[in-house]
XYZ file of C-alpha atoms in Angstrom:
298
model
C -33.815 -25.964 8.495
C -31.387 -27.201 11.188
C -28.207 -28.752 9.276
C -27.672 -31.303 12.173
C -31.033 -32.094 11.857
C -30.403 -32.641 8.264
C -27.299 -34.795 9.198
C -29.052 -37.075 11.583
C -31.791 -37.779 8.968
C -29.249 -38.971 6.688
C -27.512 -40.947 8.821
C -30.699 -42.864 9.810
C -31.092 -43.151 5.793
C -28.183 -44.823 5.157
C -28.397 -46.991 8.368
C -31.487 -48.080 7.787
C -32.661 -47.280 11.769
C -32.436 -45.516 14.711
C -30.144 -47.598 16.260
C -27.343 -48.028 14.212
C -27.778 -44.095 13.535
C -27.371 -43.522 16.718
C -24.174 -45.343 17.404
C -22.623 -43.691 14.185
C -23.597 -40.422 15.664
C -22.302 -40.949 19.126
C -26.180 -40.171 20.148
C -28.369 -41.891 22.712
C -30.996 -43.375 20.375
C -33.924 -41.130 22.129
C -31.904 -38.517 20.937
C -32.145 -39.598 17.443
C -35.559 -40.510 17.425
C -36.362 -37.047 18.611
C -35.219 -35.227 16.312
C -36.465 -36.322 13.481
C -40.153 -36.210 14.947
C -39.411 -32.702 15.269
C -37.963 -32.637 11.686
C -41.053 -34.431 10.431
C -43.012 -32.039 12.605
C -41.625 -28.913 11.078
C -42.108 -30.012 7.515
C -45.489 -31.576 8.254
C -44.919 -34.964 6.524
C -43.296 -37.944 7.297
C -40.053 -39.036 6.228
C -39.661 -42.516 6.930
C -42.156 -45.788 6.347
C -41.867 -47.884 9.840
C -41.792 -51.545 9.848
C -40.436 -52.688 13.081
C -37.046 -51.047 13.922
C -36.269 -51.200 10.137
C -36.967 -47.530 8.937
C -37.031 -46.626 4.703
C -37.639 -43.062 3.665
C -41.175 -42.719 2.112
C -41.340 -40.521 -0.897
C -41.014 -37.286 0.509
C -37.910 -38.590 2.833
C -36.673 -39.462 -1.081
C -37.053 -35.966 -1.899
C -35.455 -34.571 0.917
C -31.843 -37.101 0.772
C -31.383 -35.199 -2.596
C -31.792 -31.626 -0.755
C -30.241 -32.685 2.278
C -27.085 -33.451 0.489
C -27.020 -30.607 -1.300
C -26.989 -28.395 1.396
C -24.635 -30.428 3.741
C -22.282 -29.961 0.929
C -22.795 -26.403 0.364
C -22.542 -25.701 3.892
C -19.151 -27.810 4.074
C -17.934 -25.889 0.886
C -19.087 -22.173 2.531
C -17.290 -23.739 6.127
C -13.969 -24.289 3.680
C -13.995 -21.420 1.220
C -14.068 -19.131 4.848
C -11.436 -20.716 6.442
C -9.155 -21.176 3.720
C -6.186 -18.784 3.739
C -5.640 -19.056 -0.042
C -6.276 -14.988 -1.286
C -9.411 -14.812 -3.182
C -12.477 -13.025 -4.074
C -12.361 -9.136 -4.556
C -10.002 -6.876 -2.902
C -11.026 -3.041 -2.617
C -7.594 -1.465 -2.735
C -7.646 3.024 -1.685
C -4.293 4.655 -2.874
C -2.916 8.188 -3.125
C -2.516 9.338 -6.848
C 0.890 9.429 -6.713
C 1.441 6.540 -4.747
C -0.961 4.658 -7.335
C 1.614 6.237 -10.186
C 4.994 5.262 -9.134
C 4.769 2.512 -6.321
C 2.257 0.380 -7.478
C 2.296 -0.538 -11.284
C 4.877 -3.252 -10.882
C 3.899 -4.571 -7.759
C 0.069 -4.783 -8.762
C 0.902 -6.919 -12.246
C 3.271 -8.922 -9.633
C 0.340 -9.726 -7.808
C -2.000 -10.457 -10.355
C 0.313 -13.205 -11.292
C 0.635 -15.032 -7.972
C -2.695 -14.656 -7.257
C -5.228 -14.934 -10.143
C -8.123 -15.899 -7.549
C -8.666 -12.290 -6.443
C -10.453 -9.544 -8.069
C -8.827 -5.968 -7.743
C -10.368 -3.180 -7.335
C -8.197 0.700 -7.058
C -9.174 3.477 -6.274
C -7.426 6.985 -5.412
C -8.132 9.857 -3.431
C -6.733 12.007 -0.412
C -5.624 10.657 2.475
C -8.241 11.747 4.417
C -11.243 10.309 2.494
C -9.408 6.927 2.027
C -9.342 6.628 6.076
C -12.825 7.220 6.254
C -13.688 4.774 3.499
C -11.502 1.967 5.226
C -13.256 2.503 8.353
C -16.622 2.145 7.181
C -16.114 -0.427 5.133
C -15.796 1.118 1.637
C -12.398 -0.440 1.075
C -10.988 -3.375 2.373
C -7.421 -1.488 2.683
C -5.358 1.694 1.416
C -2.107 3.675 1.298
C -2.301 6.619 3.019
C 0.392 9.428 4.558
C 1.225 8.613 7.809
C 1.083 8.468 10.608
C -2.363 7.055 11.076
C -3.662 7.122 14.637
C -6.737 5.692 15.447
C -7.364 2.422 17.474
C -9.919 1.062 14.517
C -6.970 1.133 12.273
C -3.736 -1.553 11.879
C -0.656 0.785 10.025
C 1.775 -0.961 8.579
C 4.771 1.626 7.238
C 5.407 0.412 3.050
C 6.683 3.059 1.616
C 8.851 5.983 2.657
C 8.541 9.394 0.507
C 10.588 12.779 -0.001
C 8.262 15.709 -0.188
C 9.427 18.560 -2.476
C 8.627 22.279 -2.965
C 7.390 22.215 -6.741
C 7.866 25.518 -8.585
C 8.510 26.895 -12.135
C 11.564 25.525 -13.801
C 12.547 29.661 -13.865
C 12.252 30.303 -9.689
C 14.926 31.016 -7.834
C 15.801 28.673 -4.756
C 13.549 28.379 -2.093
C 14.388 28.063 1.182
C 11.060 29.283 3.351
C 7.966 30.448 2.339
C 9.210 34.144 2.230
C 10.951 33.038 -0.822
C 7.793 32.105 -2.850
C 6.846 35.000 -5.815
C 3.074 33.188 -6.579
C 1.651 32.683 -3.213
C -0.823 30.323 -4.975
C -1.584 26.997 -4.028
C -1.745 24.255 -6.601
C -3.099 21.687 -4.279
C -5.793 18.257 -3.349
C -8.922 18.829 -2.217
C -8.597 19.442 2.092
C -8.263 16.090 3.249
C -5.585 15.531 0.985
C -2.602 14.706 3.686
C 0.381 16.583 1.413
C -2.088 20.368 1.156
C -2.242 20.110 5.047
C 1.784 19.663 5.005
C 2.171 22.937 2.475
C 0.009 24.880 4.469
C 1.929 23.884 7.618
C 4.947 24.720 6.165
C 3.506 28.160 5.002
C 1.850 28.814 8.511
C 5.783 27.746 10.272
C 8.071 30.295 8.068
C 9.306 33.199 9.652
C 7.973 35.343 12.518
C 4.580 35.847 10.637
C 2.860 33.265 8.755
C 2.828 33.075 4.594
C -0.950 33.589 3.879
C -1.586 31.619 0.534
C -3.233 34.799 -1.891
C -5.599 32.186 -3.443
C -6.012 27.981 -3.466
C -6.976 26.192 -6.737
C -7.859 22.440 -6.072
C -7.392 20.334 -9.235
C -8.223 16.585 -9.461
C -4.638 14.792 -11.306
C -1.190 15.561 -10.815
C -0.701 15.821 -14.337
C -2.848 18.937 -14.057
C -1.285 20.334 -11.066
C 2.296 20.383 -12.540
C 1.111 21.832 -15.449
C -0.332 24.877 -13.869
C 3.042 24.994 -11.794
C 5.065 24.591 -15.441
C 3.116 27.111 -16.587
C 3.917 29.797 -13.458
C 0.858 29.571 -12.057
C 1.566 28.923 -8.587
C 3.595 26.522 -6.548
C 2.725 22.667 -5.197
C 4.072 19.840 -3.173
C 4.957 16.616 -4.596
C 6.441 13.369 -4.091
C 9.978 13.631 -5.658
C 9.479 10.210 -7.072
C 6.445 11.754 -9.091
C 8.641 14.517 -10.789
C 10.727 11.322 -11.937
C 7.517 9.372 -13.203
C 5.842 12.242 -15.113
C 6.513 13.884 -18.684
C 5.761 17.490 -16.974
C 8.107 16.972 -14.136
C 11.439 17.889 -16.579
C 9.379 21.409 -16.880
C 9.849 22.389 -12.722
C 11.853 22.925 -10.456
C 11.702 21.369 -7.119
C 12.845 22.606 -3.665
C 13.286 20.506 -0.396
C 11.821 21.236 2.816
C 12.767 21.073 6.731
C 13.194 16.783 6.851
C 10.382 17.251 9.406
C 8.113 18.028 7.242
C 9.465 16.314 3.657
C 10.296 13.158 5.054
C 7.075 10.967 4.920
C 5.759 7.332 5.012
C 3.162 5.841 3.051
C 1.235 3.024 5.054
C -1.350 0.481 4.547
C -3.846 0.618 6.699
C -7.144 -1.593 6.963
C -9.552 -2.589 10.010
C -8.302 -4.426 12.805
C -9.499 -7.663 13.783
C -11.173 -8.407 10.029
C -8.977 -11.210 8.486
C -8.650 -10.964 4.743
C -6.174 -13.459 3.158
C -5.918 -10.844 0.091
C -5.097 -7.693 2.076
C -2.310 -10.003 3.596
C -0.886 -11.113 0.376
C -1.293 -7.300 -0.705
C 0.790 -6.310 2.391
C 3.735 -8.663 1.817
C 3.550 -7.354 -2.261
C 4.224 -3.999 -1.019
C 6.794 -5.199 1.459
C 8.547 -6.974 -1.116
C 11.522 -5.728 -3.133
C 9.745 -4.878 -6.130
C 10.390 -7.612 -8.976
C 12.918 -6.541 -11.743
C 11.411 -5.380 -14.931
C 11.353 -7.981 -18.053
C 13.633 -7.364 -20.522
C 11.985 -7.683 -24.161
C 13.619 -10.513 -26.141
C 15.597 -9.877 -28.856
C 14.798 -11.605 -32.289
């Protein structure tokens, strides 16, 4: 059913004819009067009682004023709730672990207070899995290692991370690969963005490559520095992690070449999709993040 349709039969309603109708509408009054013979066609009844140029609705044009108005106000509410810029509704938000550990808790309750209207959703995962869930539509946005570099994709730089060498608390300094004693690799699974920079950095050291003797994929960083605690092998890490996490007093961590431990975190999401929450999610991560509150003292 044809909203303008709808329109025009109230506006005859309330005018009580064509004519008037018509001059409200800005029609030509053939105009009018054809389209609601097609209305009245469509539904198969008629909607008004004709006495001259004076036109009433007959019981089933009764019937239809309450409809009609319904769904001329629905339709204005849908028209308003789209283009309104206020953030609402859900927001599927992808994050790296250890972005979602130290970056985001203060920002996130930040933005649950200025904007109660929108319903958050996190989830974490590697890099490469939260690019491919962005682009087809999975999540609305995420924080991912850049750089990102595909023309589907808007990058905006939030974040910007030192990657460390994490070892045993016990290892001596390491400066290249050659200088690793458990050549095993505590890591993501493979499209985990860090794992491809360790085994980059393994592949670049020396005349001959490092070849990792075995790779264990675990699921948490909690796990992972464990194992590396523990002597198991070595992984890489945000240094802001060690900081953040109970197990991160029990390693030791070791830079790498700035080329390859110098890293930004950016959110990406699909271009040409406006989302008034992914914007207000952008400037919360661009924002200084707010102070902590201090308890108060009785």
């Amino acid at each position: 059913m044809d909203l303008d349709d709808l329109n025009i039969f109230l506006t005859v309603v309330r005018e009580g004819g064509v004519t008037r109708a018509a001059a409200q509408l800005h029609r030509v009054q053939s105009n009018v009067t054809t389209r609601i013979q097609q209305l009245e066609e469509r539904l198969g009844v008629d909607l008004f009682v004709r006495e001259g140029r004076r036109m009433s609705p007959s019981p089933a044009g009764q019937v239809l004023v309450d409809y009609a108005e319904r769904l001329l106000n629905l339709a204005d509410e849908a028209r308003a709730a789209v283009s309104d810029r206020t953030p609402r509704g859900r927001l599927r938000l992808g994050s790296m672990e250890s972005t979602a550990a130290t970056r985001l808790p203060p920002r996130l309750a930040d933005f649950h207070g200025r904007h109660p209207g929108v319903q958050l959703e996190l989830r974490t995962g590697p890099t490469g899995r939260l690019i491919a869930e962005v682009l087809d539509g999975t999540l609305d946005c995420a924080l991912v290692s850049g750089p990102v570099d595909d023309l589907r994709l808007n990058a905006v730089p939030v974040f910007e991370e030192e990657l460390v060498i994490v070892a045993a608390a016990c290892h001596p300094p390491i400066v290249d690969a050659r200088d690793v004693r458990t050549r095993t690799l505590l890591t993501f699974e493979a499209s985990c963005a860090y794992r491809q920079r360790l085994e980059q950095w393994l592949a670049a050291s020396g005349p001959a490559p490092v070849v990792p003797e075995r790779v264990v994929e675990l699921s948490s960083y909690h796990a992972m520095l464990g194992c590396v605690a523990s002597g198991m092998g070595i992984a890489l890490a945000p240094r802001s992690l060690l900081a953040s996490l109970p197990s991160g007093n029990s390693v030791s961590a070791h830079p790498l070449p700035p080329h390859l431990g110098r890293t930004t975190t950016v959110l990406i999401r699909r271009n040409g999709i406006p989302h008034p929450a992914v914007d207000a999610m952008a400037e919360a991560l661009l924002a200084p993040p707010p102070a902590p509150r201090l308890a108060a003292v009785a």
